[in-house]
Coordinates of C-alpha atoms and ligand atoms in Angstrom, one line a residue:
Chain A
M1 CA -3.6 30.0 34.4
A2 CA -4.7 26.4 34.5
S3 CA -2.0 24.0 35.5
V4 CA -1.1 21.1 33.2
E5 CA -3.1 18.8 35.4
D6 CA -6.3 20.7 34.8
V7 CA -6.0 20.5 31.0
P8 CA -8.4 17.8 29.8
L9 CA -6.9 15.0 27.7
L10 CA -9.3 16.0 24.9
E11 CA -11.6 18.9 24.5
T12 CA -13.9 19.9 21.6
Q13 CA -15.3 23.4 21.2
G14 CA -18.4 24.1 19.2
L15 CA -17.6 21.1 17.0
S16 CA -20.1 20.7 14.1
K17 CA -20.4 18.6 11.1
R18 CA -22.9 19.1 8.3
F19 CA -23.6 16.6 5.5
A20 CA -25.4 18.2 2.6
G21 CA -28.3 19.7 4.5
L22 CA -28.2 17.4 7.5
E23 CA -26.4 18.7 10.6
A24 CA -25.1 15.4 12.1
V25 CA -23.1 17.1 14.9
K26 CA -24.2 20.4 16.3
S27 CA -21.8 22.6 18.3
V28 CA -20.6 19.9 20.6
D29 CA -18.4 20.8 23.6
L30 CA -16.9 17.7 25.1
R31 CA -14.2 17.4 27.8
L32 CA -12.6 14.1 28.5
E33 CA -10.6 13.7 31.8
K34 CA -7.5 11.6 31.8
E35 CA -7.8 7.9 32.5
T36 CA -11.5 7.7 32.8
V37 CA -14.1 5.8 30.8
R38 CA -16.6 8.0 29.1
A39 CA -19.6 6.4 27.5
I40 CA -21.6 8.1 24.8
I41 CA -25.1 6.9 24.4
G42 CA -28.0 8.0 22.2
P43 CA -30.5 6.7 19.7
N44 CA -29.5 5.6 16.2
G45 CA -28.5 8.6 14.0
A46 CA -27.8 10.8 17.1
G47 CA -24.4 11.6 15.6
K48 CA -22.2 9.5 17.9
T49 CA -20.1 7.9 15.1
T50 CA -19.8 11.2 13.3
L51 CA -18.5 12.9 16.5
V52 CA -15.8 10.3 17.0
N53 CA -14.9 10.4 13.4
L54 CA -14.2 14.1 13.8
I55 CA -12.1 13.4 16.9
S56 CA -10.1 10.6 15.1
G57 CA -9.6 12.7 12.0
R58 CA -11.5 10.6 9.5
L59 CA -13.9 13.5 8.9
K60 CA -13.1 17.2 8.9
P61 CA -15.4 19.4 10.9
T62 CA -17.6 22.1 9.3
S63 CA -16.7 24.3 12.3
G64 CA -15.3 24.1 15.8
K65 CA -12.0 23.1 17.3
I66 CA -10.4 19.9 18.8
Y67 CA -7.7 20.1 21.5
Y68 CA -5.6 17.1 22.6
R69 CA -3.5 17.7 25.6
G70 CA -4.1 21.3 25.1
V71 CA -2.8 21.3 21.5
D72 CA -5.0 22.2 18.6
I73 CA -5.3 19.1 16.4
T74 CA -8.3 20.2 14.3
N75 CA -6.2 20.2 11.1
L76 CA -4.0 17.2 11.7
P77 CA -4.5 14.2 9.4
A78 CA -5.9 10.9 10.9
H79 CA -2.6 9.1 10.7
K80 CA -0.8 11.8 12.8
R81 CA -3.5 11.6 15.4
A82 CA -3.2 7.9 15.6
S83 CA 0.5 8.1 16.1
M84 CA -0.1 10.7 18.9
G85 CA -2.2 8.0 20.6
I86 CA -5.7 8.7 19.5
V87 CA -6.8 5.2 18.4
Y88 CA -10.2 4.5 16.9
T89 CA -11.9 1.2 16.2
F90 CA -14.6 1.5 13.5
Q91 CA -18.2 0.7 14.2
I92 CA -18.1 -1.8 11.4
V93 CA -15.2 -4.3 11.9
S94 CA -12.3 -3.2 9.7
L95 CA -9.4 -5.6 9.1
F96 CA -7.1 -6.7 6.4
P97 CA -9.1 -9.8 5.5
S98 CA -6.6 -11.6 3.2
L99 CA -3.7 -11.1 5.6
T100 CA -3.2 -13.5 8.5
V101 CA -4.5 -12.7 12.0
F102 CA -0.8 -12.4 13.0
E103 CA 0.0 -10.0 10.2
N104 CA -2.9 -7.8 11.2
V105 CA -1.5 -7.3 14.6
V106 CA 2.1 -7.0 13.3
L107 CA 0.9 -4.1 11.3
A108 CA -0.2 -2.3 14.5
V109 CA 2.9 -3.2 16.4
Q110 CA 5.5 -2.4 13.7
R111 CA 3.9 1.0 13.2
R112 CA 4.4 1.8 16.9
L113 CA 7.9 0.4 17.0
G114 CA 9.1 1.5 13.6
R115 CA 10.4 4.6 12.0
G116 CA 10.6 5.8 8.4
I117 CA 10.1 3.0 5.9
L118 CA 10.6 0.4 8.6
L119 CA 14.0 -0.8 7.5
R120 CA 15.6 -1.0 10.9
L121 CA 12.9 -2.8 12.7
D122 CA 13.6 -5.2 15.5
R123 CA 11.6 -8.2 14.3
D124 CA 11.9 -10.1 17.5
S125 CA 10.2 -7.5 19.5
V126 CA 7.6 -7.0 16.9
Y127 CA 6.8 -10.7 16.9
R128 CA 6.9 -11.0 20.7
Q129 CA 4.6 -8.0 21.2
S130 CA 2.2 -9.2 18.5
E131 CA 1.9 -12.6 20.1
K132 CA 1.2 -10.8 23.4
A133 CA -1.5 -8.7 21.8
L134 CA -3.2 -11.9 20.4
E135 CA -3.0 -13.6 23.8
L136 CA -4.7 -10.7 25.4
V137 CA -7.8 -11.4 23.4
G138 CA -7.3 -15.1 23.2
L139 CA -6.7 -15.4 19.5
E140 CA -3.2 -16.9 19.7
D141 CA -4.3 -20.2 18.3
E142 CA -5.8 -18.6 15.2
A143 CA -2.7 -16.5 14.4
E144 CA -2.0 -18.2 11.1
L145 CA -5.5 -18.1 9.8
E146 CA -6.7 -15.5 7.3
A147 CA -8.4 -12.7 9.2
G148 CA -11.3 -12.8 6.9
A149 CA -11.9 -16.4 7.7
L150 CA -12.5 -15.8 11.4
P151 CA -16.0 -15.9 12.9
Y152 CA -17.5 -12.5 13.4
G153 CA -16.9 -12.3 17.1
H154 CA -13.3 -13.1 16.7
Q155 CA -12.9 -10.5 14.0
R156 CA -14.1 -8.0 16.5
L157 CA -11.6 -9.2 19.1
L158 CA -8.8 -8.9 16.5
D159 CA -9.9 -5.4 15.7
I160 CA -9.6 -4.5 19.3
A161 CA -6.3 -6.4 19.7
M162 CA -4.9 -4.2 16.9
A163 CA -6.1 -1.1 18.7
L164 CA -4.5 -2.2 21.9
A165 CA -1.3 -3.1 20.2
L166 CA -0.9 0.6 19.3
Q167 CA -0.8 1.3 23.1
P168 CA -3.4 4.1 22.8
V169 CA -3.6 7.1 25.1
L170 CA -7.2 7.8 24.1
L171 CA -9.0 4.7 22.9
I172 CA -12.3 5.2 21.0
L173 CA -14.5 2.1 20.8
D174 CA -17.5 2.4 18.6
E175 CA -20.0 -0.2 19.7
P176 CA -17.4 -2.9 20.5
T177 CA -20.0 -5.4 21.8
Q178 CA -22.3 -5.2 18.8
G179 CA -23.2 -8.7 17.6
L180 CA -21.1 -10.5 20.2
S181 CA -22.0 -13.4 22.4
A182 CA -22.4 -13.0 26.2
G183 CA -19.0 -14.6 26.8
E184 CA -17.3 -12.3 24.3
I185 CA -19.0 -9.2 25.8
E186 CA -17.7 -10.2 29.2
K187 CA -14.2 -10.6 27.7
I188 CA -14.3 -7.1 26.3
T189 CA -15.8 -5.6 29.4
D190 CA -12.9 -7.1 31.4
L191 CA -10.4 -5.8 29.0
V192 CA -11.7 -2.3 29.0
K193 CA -11.8 -2.3 32.8
K194 CA -8.2 -3.4 33.0
L195 CA -7.2 -0.9 30.4
S196 CA -8.9 2.0 32.0
K197 CA -6.3 2.2 34.7
N198 CA -3.9 3.9 32.4
T199 CA -5.9 4.7 29.3
T200 CA -8.6 7.1 28.6
I201 CA -11.5 5.4 26.9
L202 CA -14.4 6.9 24.9
L203 CA -17.0 4.2 24.5
I204 CA -20.0 4.3 22.3
E205 CA -22.3 1.6 23.4
H206 CA -26.0 0.6 23.1
N207 CA -25.8 -2.2 25.7
I208 CA -26.9 -0.3 28.9
S209 CA -25.6 -2.9 31.4
V210 CA -22.1 -2.6 29.8
V211 CA -22.3 1.2 30.0
M212 CA -23.4 1.1 33.6
E213 CA -20.6 -1.3 34.5
L214 CA -17.8 0.6 32.8
A215 CA -18.5 4.3 32.5
H216 CA -17.3 6.9 35.0
K217 CA -19.4 9.4 33.2
I218 CA -22.0 9.3 30.5
T219 CA -22.8 11.7 27.7
V220 CA -26.2 11.4 26.1
M221 CA -26.5 12.6 22.5
A222 CA -29.6 13.1 20.5
D223 CA -30.0 14.9 17.2
G224 CA -26.4 15.9 17.0
S225 CA -26.3 17.6 20.4
I226 CA -25.4 16.7 23.9
L227 CA -28.6 16.3 25.8
A228 CA -27.2 15.4 29.3
E229 CA -24.0 14.5 30.9
G230 CA -23.1 13.1 34.3
P231 CA -22.2 10.1 36.4
P232 CA -24.2 6.9 35.6
S233 CA -26.4 7.2 38.6
E234 CA -27.5 10.7 37.7
V235 CA -28.0 10.1 34.0
E236 CA -30.1 7.1 34.8
K237 CA -32.5 9.2 36.8
D238 CA -32.7 12.0 34.2
V239 CA -36.3 12.1 32.9
R240 CA -35.4 13.4 29.5
V241 CA -32.9 10.7 29.0
Q242 CA -35.4 8.1 30.0
S243 CA -38.0 9.3 27.6
I244 CA -35.6 9.7 24.7
Y245 CA -33.2 6.9 25.1
L246 CA -34.2 4.3 27.7
G247 CA -37.7 4.3 26.3
V248 CA -39.4 4.4 29.7
Chain B
M1 CA 5.1 -15.3 9.0
R2 CA 6.8 -12.7 6.7
E3 CA 10.3 -13.8 6.3
I4 CA 11.9 -14.7 3.0
G5 CA 12.4 -18.2 4.1
S6 CA 14.9 -20.7 2.7
L7 CA 12.5 -22.4 0.2
P8 CA 11.5 -19.2 -1.7
A9 CA 15.1 -17.9 -1.5
I10 CA 16.4 -21.1 -3.2
F11 CA 13.5 -21.0 -5.6
H12 CA 14.3 -17.5 -6.8
L13 CA 18.0 -18.0 -7.0
S14 CA 17.4 -21.2 -9.0
I15 CA 15.4 -19.2 -11.5
I16 CA 18.3 -16.8 -11.9
A17 CA 20.7 -19.7 -12.2
A18 CA 18.5 -21.4 -14.8
L19 CA 18.4 -18.2 -16.9
F20 CA 22.2 -18.0 -16.6
V21 CA 22.7 -21.5 -17.8
A22 CA 20.1 -21.1 -20.6
Q23 CA 22.5 -18.9 -22.6
F24 CA 24.8 -21.8 -23.2
I25 CA 22.1 -24.1 -24.4
L26 CA 19.7 -21.9 -26.3
P27 CA 19.8 -21.6 -30.1
P28 CA 20.4 -18.0 -31.3
F29 CA 16.7 -17.1 -31.9
H30 CA 15.7 -18.0 -28.4
H31 CA 18.9 -16.5 -27.0
S32 CA 17.9 -13.1 -28.4
M33 CA 14.2 -13.6 -27.4
L34 CA 15.3 -14.2 -23.8
T35 CA 17.5 -11.2 -23.8
R36 CA 14.5 -9.1 -24.7
I37 CA 12.2 -10.9 -22.3
M38 CA 14.5 -10.4 -19.3
V39 CA 14.7 -6.6 -19.8
L40 CA 11.0 -6.4 -20.2
A41 CA 10.4 -8.7 -17.2
A42 CA 12.5 -6.4 -15.1
Y43 CA 10.2 -3.6 -16.2
A44 CA 7.1 -5.7 -15.4
S45 CA 8.6 -6.7 -12.0
G46 CA 8.9 -3.0 -11.1
Y47 CA 5.4 -2.4 -12.4
N48 CA 4.1 -5.2 -10.2
I49 CA 5.4 -3.4 -7.0
L50 CA 2.8 -0.7 -7.7
L51 CA 0.0 -2.8 -9.2
G52 CA 0.4 -6.1 -7.4
Y53 CA 1.7 -5.0 -4.0
T54 CA 0.1 -1.7 -3.6
G55 CA -3.0 -2.0 -5.7
L56 CA -2.4 1.1 -7.8
M57 CA -2.9 0.8 -11.6
S58 CA -0.8 3.2 -13.5
L59 CA -0.8 3.9 -17.3
G60 CA 2.1 6.2 -17.0
H61 CA 5.0 3.9 -16.8
A62 CA 6.1 4.3 -20.4
M63 CA 7.1 7.8 -19.3
L64 CA 9.3 6.4 -16.6
F65 CA 10.8 3.6 -18.8
S66 CA 11.5 6.3 -21.4
T67 CA 13.1 8.6 -18.9
G68 CA 15.8 5.9 -18.4
L69 CA 15.9 5.2 -22.1
Y70 CA 16.4 8.8 -23.2
S71 CA 18.8 9.6 -20.3
V72 CA 21.1 7.0 -21.6
G73 CA 20.5 7.8 -25.3
L74 CA 20.8 11.5 -25.1
T75 CA 23.8 11.7 -22.7
I76 CA 25.7 9.2 -24.9
L77 CA 24.7 10.8 -28.2
Y78 CA 25.2 14.5 -27.3
L79 CA 27.5 14.5 -24.2
G80 CA 29.7 11.6 -25.1
F81 CA 29.1 9.9 -21.7
E82 CA 30.5 6.5 -20.9
P83 CA 27.8 3.8 -20.5
L84 CA 28.2 3.6 -16.8
A85 CA 27.9 7.3 -16.3
A86 CA 24.9 7.4 -18.6
F87 CA 23.3 4.6 -16.6
T88 CA 23.9 6.5 -13.4
V89 CA 22.2 9.6 -14.9
A90 CA 19.3 7.4 -15.9
L91 CA 18.8 6.0 -12.4
I92 CA 18.9 9.4 -10.8
S93 CA 16.6 11.0 -13.3
S94 CA 14.0 8.3 -13.2
L95 CA 14.0 8.4 -9.4
V96 CA 13.4 12.2 -9.5
I97 CA 10.8 12.0 -12.2
S98 CA 9.0 9.1 -10.4
L99 CA 8.9 11.1 -7.2
L100 CA 7.5 14.2 -9.0
L101 CA 5.0 12.2 -11.0
G102 CA 4.0 10.2 -8.0
A103 CA 3.6 13.2 -5.7
I104 CA 1.1 14.7 -8.2
T105 CA -0.8 11.7 -9.3
L106 CA -1.2 10.0 -5.9
R107 CA -3.4 12.9 -4.9
T108 CA -6.0 11.0 -7.0
S109 CA -7.1 7.4 -6.7
G110 CA -8.8 4.6 -8.7
V111 CA -9.7 5.4 -12.2
F112 CA -8.6 9.0 -11.9
F113 CA -5.1 7.8 -11.0
L114 CA -5.1 5.7 -14.2
I115 CA -6.2 8.7 -16.3
V116 CA -3.9 11.3 -14.7
T117 CA -0.8 9.0 -15.1
M118 CA -1.8 8.3 -18.7
I119 CA -2.1 12.0 -19.4
F120 CA 1.3 12.9 -18.1
S121 CA 2.8 10.0 -20.0
Q122 CA 1.2 11.1 -23.2
V123 CA 2.4 14.6 -22.7
F124 CA 5.9 13.2 -22.3
Y125 CA 5.4 11.2 -25.5
L126 CA 4.3 14.3 -27.4
T127 CA 7.2 16.2 -26.1
T128 CA 9.6 13.6 -27.5
L129 CA 7.9 14.1 -30.8
Y130 CA 7.9 17.8 -30.6
F131 CA 11.6 18.1 -30.0
N132 CA 12.4 15.7 -32.9
N133 CA 15.4 17.8 -33.9
I134 CA 16.9 16.4 -30.7
T135 CA 15.2 13.1 -30.1
Y136 CA 14.6 12.1 -33.8
G137 CA 11.0 11.5 -32.7
D138 CA 9.3 8.4 -34.0
Q139 CA 12.2 7.4 -36.2
G140 CA 14.6 7.4 -33.2
F141 CA 18.3 7.0 -33.1
V142 CA 20.9 4.3 -32.6
I143 CA 23.8 4.6 -30.2
S144 CA 25.8 1.4 -31.0
Q145 CA 28.6 3.4 -32.7
Y146 CA 29.1 5.4 -29.5
L147 CA 29.1 2.4 -27.2
H148 CA 32.7 1.8 -26.8
P149 CA 33.8 -1.4 -25.1
I150 CA 34.6 -1.1 -21.4
N151 CA 38.0 -2.3 -20.6
M152 CA 38.2 -4.4 -17.4
G153 CA 41.9 -5.2 -17.6
F154 CA 41.9 -8.9 -18.5
F155 CA 38.6 -8.8 -20.5
Q156 CA 36.4 -6.3 -22.4
I157 CA 32.7 -5.6 -22.1
D158 CA 31.7 -5.1 -25.7
F159 CA 28.1 -4.0 -26.0
A160 CA 27.8 -5.4 -29.5
D161 CA 28.5 -8.9 -28.1
R162 CA 25.4 -11.0 -27.7
T163 CA 26.7 -12.6 -24.5
V164 CA 27.2 -9.2 -23.0
K165 CA 23.7 -8.2 -24.0
Y166 CA 22.2 -11.4 -22.5
N167 CA 24.0 -11.0 -19.2
L168 CA 23.2 -7.3 -19.0
S169 CA 19.6 -8.2 -19.3
L170 CA 19.9 -11.0 -16.8
L171 CA 21.6 -8.6 -14.4
V172 CA 18.8 -6.0 -14.6
F173 CA 16.2 -8.7 -14.3
S174 CA 17.9 -10.2 -11.3
V175 CA 18.0 -6.8 -9.5
A176 CA 14.3 -6.1 -10.1
F177 CA 13.4 -9.7 -9.3
L178 CA 15.3 -10.0 -6.0
L179 CA 14.3 -6.5 -5.0
S180 CA 10.6 -7.3 -5.5
L181 CA 11.1 -10.5 -3.5
Y182 CA 12.8 -8.5 -0.7
V183 CA 10.0 -5.9 -0.6
S184 CA 7.2 -8.5 -0.6
R185 CA 8.6 -10.0 2.5
S186 CA 9.6 -6.8 4.3
P187 CA 7.7 -4.8 6.9
L188 CA 7.3 -2.2 4.1
G189 CA 5.7 -4.8 1.9
L190 CA 3.3 -5.6 4.6
V191 CA 2.2 -2.0 4.8
L192 CA 1.8 -1.9 1.1
A193 CA -0.4 -5.0 1.3
A194 CA -2.4 -3.3 4.0
I195 CA -2.9 -0.2 1.9
K196 CA -4.0 -2.3 -1.1
E197 CA -6.6 -4.0 1.0
N198 CA -7.9 -1.4 3.4
P199 CA -6.3 2.0 3.1
D200 CA -8.7 3.6 5.6
R201 CA -7.7 1.2 8.3
A202 CA -4.0 1.5 7.5
E203 CA -4.4 5.2 7.9
M204 CA -6.1 4.7 11.3
L205 CA -3.3 2.5 12.4
G206 CA -1.1 5.6 12.0
Y207 CA 0.4 4.9 8.6
N208 CA 0.8 7.9 6.3
T209 CA -0.6 6.0 3.4
Y210 CA 0.2 8.8 0.9
R211 CA 3.9 8.6 1.8
Y212 CA 4.0 4.8 1.5
K213 CA 2.3 4.9 -1.9
L214 CA 4.8 7.4 -3.0
I215 CA 7.6 5.1 -1.9
A216 CA 6.1 2.3 -3.9
F217 CA 5.7 4.5 -6.9
A218 CA 9.3 5.7 -6.7
L219 CA 10.6 2.2 -6.4
S220 CA 8.4 1.0 -9.2
G221 CA 9.3 4.0 -11.4
T222 CA 13.0 3.7 -10.8
I223 CA 13.0 0.1 -11.8
A224 CA 11.1 1.1 -14.9
G225 CA 13.8 3.7 -15.6
M226 CA 16.6 1.3 -14.9
S227 CA 15.0 -1.2 -17.4
G228 CA 14.7 1.5 -20.0
A229 CA 18.3 2.4 -19.5
V230 CA 19.4 -1.2 -20.0
Y231 CA 17.1 -1.4 -23.0
A232 CA 18.9 1.5 -24.6
L233 CA 22.3 -0.1 -23.9
V234 CA 21.3 -3.6 -25.1
F235 CA 19.2 -2.8 -28.1
S236 CA 20.9 0.5 -28.9
Y237 CA 17.7 2.0 -30.1
I238 CA 16.0 5.1 -28.6
G239 CA 12.7 6.2 -30.1
S240 CA 9.3 7.8 -29.2
S241 CA 7.4 4.6 -29.7
L242 CA 8.7 3.4 -26.4
A243 CA 7.2 6.4 -24.7
F244 CA 3.8 5.6 -26.3
I245 CA 0.8 4.3 -24.2
H246 CA 1.4 0.8 -25.6
N247 CA 4.5 0.6 -23.5
S248 CA 2.4 1.4 -20.4
I249 CA -0.2 -1.1 -21.2
N250 CA 2.4 -3.9 -21.8
P251 CA 3.7 -4.3 -18.3
L252 CA 0.1 -4.1 -17.0
L253 CA -0.8 -6.9 -19.3
W254 CA 2.2 -9.0 -18.6
T255 CA 1.8 -8.6 -14.8
L256 CA -1.9 -9.5 -14.9
L257 CA -1.3 -12.5 -17.1
G258 CA 1.5 -13.8 -14.9
G259 CA -0.1 -12.9 -11.6
A260 CA -0.2 -9.5 -10.0
G261 CA 1.4 -9.5 -6.5
T262 CA 3.5 -12.7 -7.1
T263 CA 7.2 -12.3 -7.5
T264 CA 7.5 -14.7 -10.5
G265 CA 4.3 -13.6 -12.3
P266 CA 5.8 -10.7 -14.2
L267 CA 8.5 -13.0 -15.7
V268 CA 6.0 -15.7 -16.6
G269 CA 3.6 -13.2 -18.1
T270 CA 6.2 -11.4 -20.1
M271 CA 7.8 -14.6 -21.4
L272 CA 4.4 -16.0 -22.5
M273 CA 3.2 -12.7 -24.1
V274 CA 6.4 -12.0 -26.0
Y275 CA 6.4 -15.5 -27.5
V276 CA 2.7 -15.4 -28.3
I277 CA 3.0 -12.0 -30.0
D278 CA 6.1 -13.2 -31.9
V279 CA 4.3 -16.3 -33.1
T280 CA 1.1 -14.6 -34.1
S281 CA 2.7 -11.5 -35.7
S282 CA 4.4 -13.9 -38.1
F283 CA 1.0 -14.8 -39.7
T284 CA -1.3 -11.9 -38.7
E285 CA -0.8 -8.2 -38.7
S286 CA -3.5 -7.7 -36.1
Y287 CA -1.6 -8.9 -33.1
L288 CA -3.4 -6.4 -31.0
V289 CA -6.5 -8.5 -31.4
V290 CA -4.5 -11.4 -29.8
V291 CA -3.5 -9.1 -27.0
G292 CA -7.2 -8.1 -26.5
I293 CA -8.3 -11.7 -26.4
A294 CA -5.5 -12.6 -24.0
L295 CA -6.7 -9.8 -21.7
I296 CA -10.3 -11.1 -21.8
L297 CA -9.2 -14.6 -21.1
I298 CA -7.1 -13.5 -18.1
I299 CA -10.0 -11.6 -16.6
L300 CA -12.5 -14.4 -17.1
G301 CA -10.4 -17.5 -16.5
F302 CA -7.5 -16.5 -14.3
P303 CA -8.3 -13.4 -12.2
K304 CA -5.2 -14.1 -10.2
G305 CA -3.0 -14.7 -13.2
I306 CA -1.0 -17.9 -14.0
V307 CA 1.3 -17.9 -11.0
G308 CA -1.5 -16.5 -8.7
S309 CA -3.6 -19.5 -9.6
I310 CA -0.8 -22.0 -9.1
R311 CA 0.0 -20.5 -5.8
K312 CA -3.6 -20.7 -4.6
R313 CA -4.0 -24.3 -5.7
W314 CA -0.7 -26.0 -5.1
L315 CA 2.2 -23.9 -4.0
T316 CA 1.0 -21.8 -1.1
W317 CA 4.6 -21.0 0.0
L318 CA 5.2 -19.1 -3.3
P319 CA 5.8 -15.4 -2.6
Ligands
ATP1 N1 -21.0 10.3 5.3 C1 -22.3 10.7 5.5 N2 -23.0 11.4 4.6 C2 -24.2 11.8 4.8 N3 -24.9 11.6 6.0 C3 -24.3 10.9 7.0 C4 -22.9 10.4 6.8 N4 -22.5 9.8 7.9 C5 -23.6 9.9 8.8 N5 -24.6 10.6 8.2 C6 -25.9 10.9 8.9 O1 -25.6 11.6 10.0 C7 -26.5 11.2 11.1 C8 -25.7 10.8 12.3 O2 -25.1 9.5 11.9 P1 -24.1 8.7 12.9 O3 -23.6 7.6 12.2 O4 -23.1 9.7 13.5 O5 -25.1 8.3 14.1 P2 -24.9 7.3 15.3 O6 -25.3 8.0 16.5 O7 -23.5 6.8 15.3 O8 -25.9 6.2 15.0 P3 -25.8 4.6 15.3 O9 -26.2 4.4 16.7 O10 -26.9 4.0 14.4 O11 -24.5 4.1 15.0 C9 -27.4 10.2 10.5 O12 -28.6 10.8 10.1 C10 -26.6 9.7 9.3 O13 -27.6 9.2 8.3
MG2 MG1 -22.7 4.9 15.0

């Protein structure tokens, strides 16, 4: 018998997803160790987003199983997985654009602190923690603006602030640095680094220097399958990866 | 920040106070118009919780309104219930029917939700016609002779008295109005706003969006039933026409005209529409044409409705 310590935080077994004729994810076995940063890289259309959609519950797999802390979660709805700590930020920024920046984070915080229909919520703690979440990404001065009115980079930061406000156990970031300035990329890199001390992070990222800086382990996907897996130094040397992904 | 805030609170209480004072000033015609408007505005305020707050367009509310209406009518006519007992039955039955109808129809979304709610409501309508030996179908029945005055010791509540009718309408309106204000500023209301705008993201934040939509549906439907119950007590008439699709389209129209998602919009829209129809129906039979034109004008000119536009331009604090 494996001890509790040996159970990976997340494990997929033979996970597959077929879209009308196209097999986007093909029998993927993935194991995520606790409190590490795992990067998934791969060319466009490799199936990275589809894979994390299966993990977060936005999509139902065609076949295969997903275990979280040793428990089968394959059939749980997305909102249940989110409340169990599996938090996913979409590849395309997804906010509540006509609500204020503050209300956007309040939504995350009150979900974590509240029960039932949120009648007996401690508003002071909700507000305090929401302010903290905004400070973490440096958006506190924009709290009362409409979220949809923020510049793109700040919308990304808000999206991430909402995810962090949920205090995730497993945080899935789908290309968080896409379209950001160098300064903003650095901010996110720092955040992820700090966070990784007590959070497991699954990071889909095209920016190779970000991957090299953050990842403890890299999984390379192509054509729906895992092509290679290992620590950054090894994956970098892998000839197949170089030819498929790094374009060398 | 989402708190009721003193300005909106005073504003809403002033509206209720103004409606209260109006009964001492208004000539009889407008007195009875306002009695009607307030019951219907309560209905529209409940409808607004679903359409305006949660973004769900139902064409099934006539069924929920009529559940309250018939609960009062039938229990008084056949079981000899006292008004208060009949009203309690109406509240409970409309809550139960709302939960059942919501649980089924919320499996769908968008235009399918519209159609499925409409189908259920039409089936209900046809049922009231089919059992016309009990419901008296289209012709309906009147309960005024069974509405005995309630003795409150030093004074009597006589349902035939126009002052009683007016204040009963005001009461049901105030409940719906203040409840919708409370919900709009509550954490629950924020979740409903989130679901309206981006349900996928709300789900990924960990909200069971189906359950929240069901809560909104039940709240909205129970207010509809409560309004139907008061309608029966105030106007004493119970008939199938109130279960017909017209009575589902009406609150939709009033809410859109006044401003979906605003707390005062349903009152403004109902008041305007009831007066417009009253005026036009006096010189044209085809008041439905007027309704149609109004709808087109709303969509083209005021997509946010009257109060929605005012809020956007001038009064941004308006809930
Ligand atoms: N909902 C869908 N219906 C049909 N096909 C889809 C759907 N979602 C993704 N696909 C297809 O599945 C394949 C994998 O897509 P996916 O988005 O997972 O790739 P990705 O690795 O995330 O790519 P990128 O780096 O561009 O984000 C692609 O061929 C895509 O066109
Ligand atoms: Mg992708």
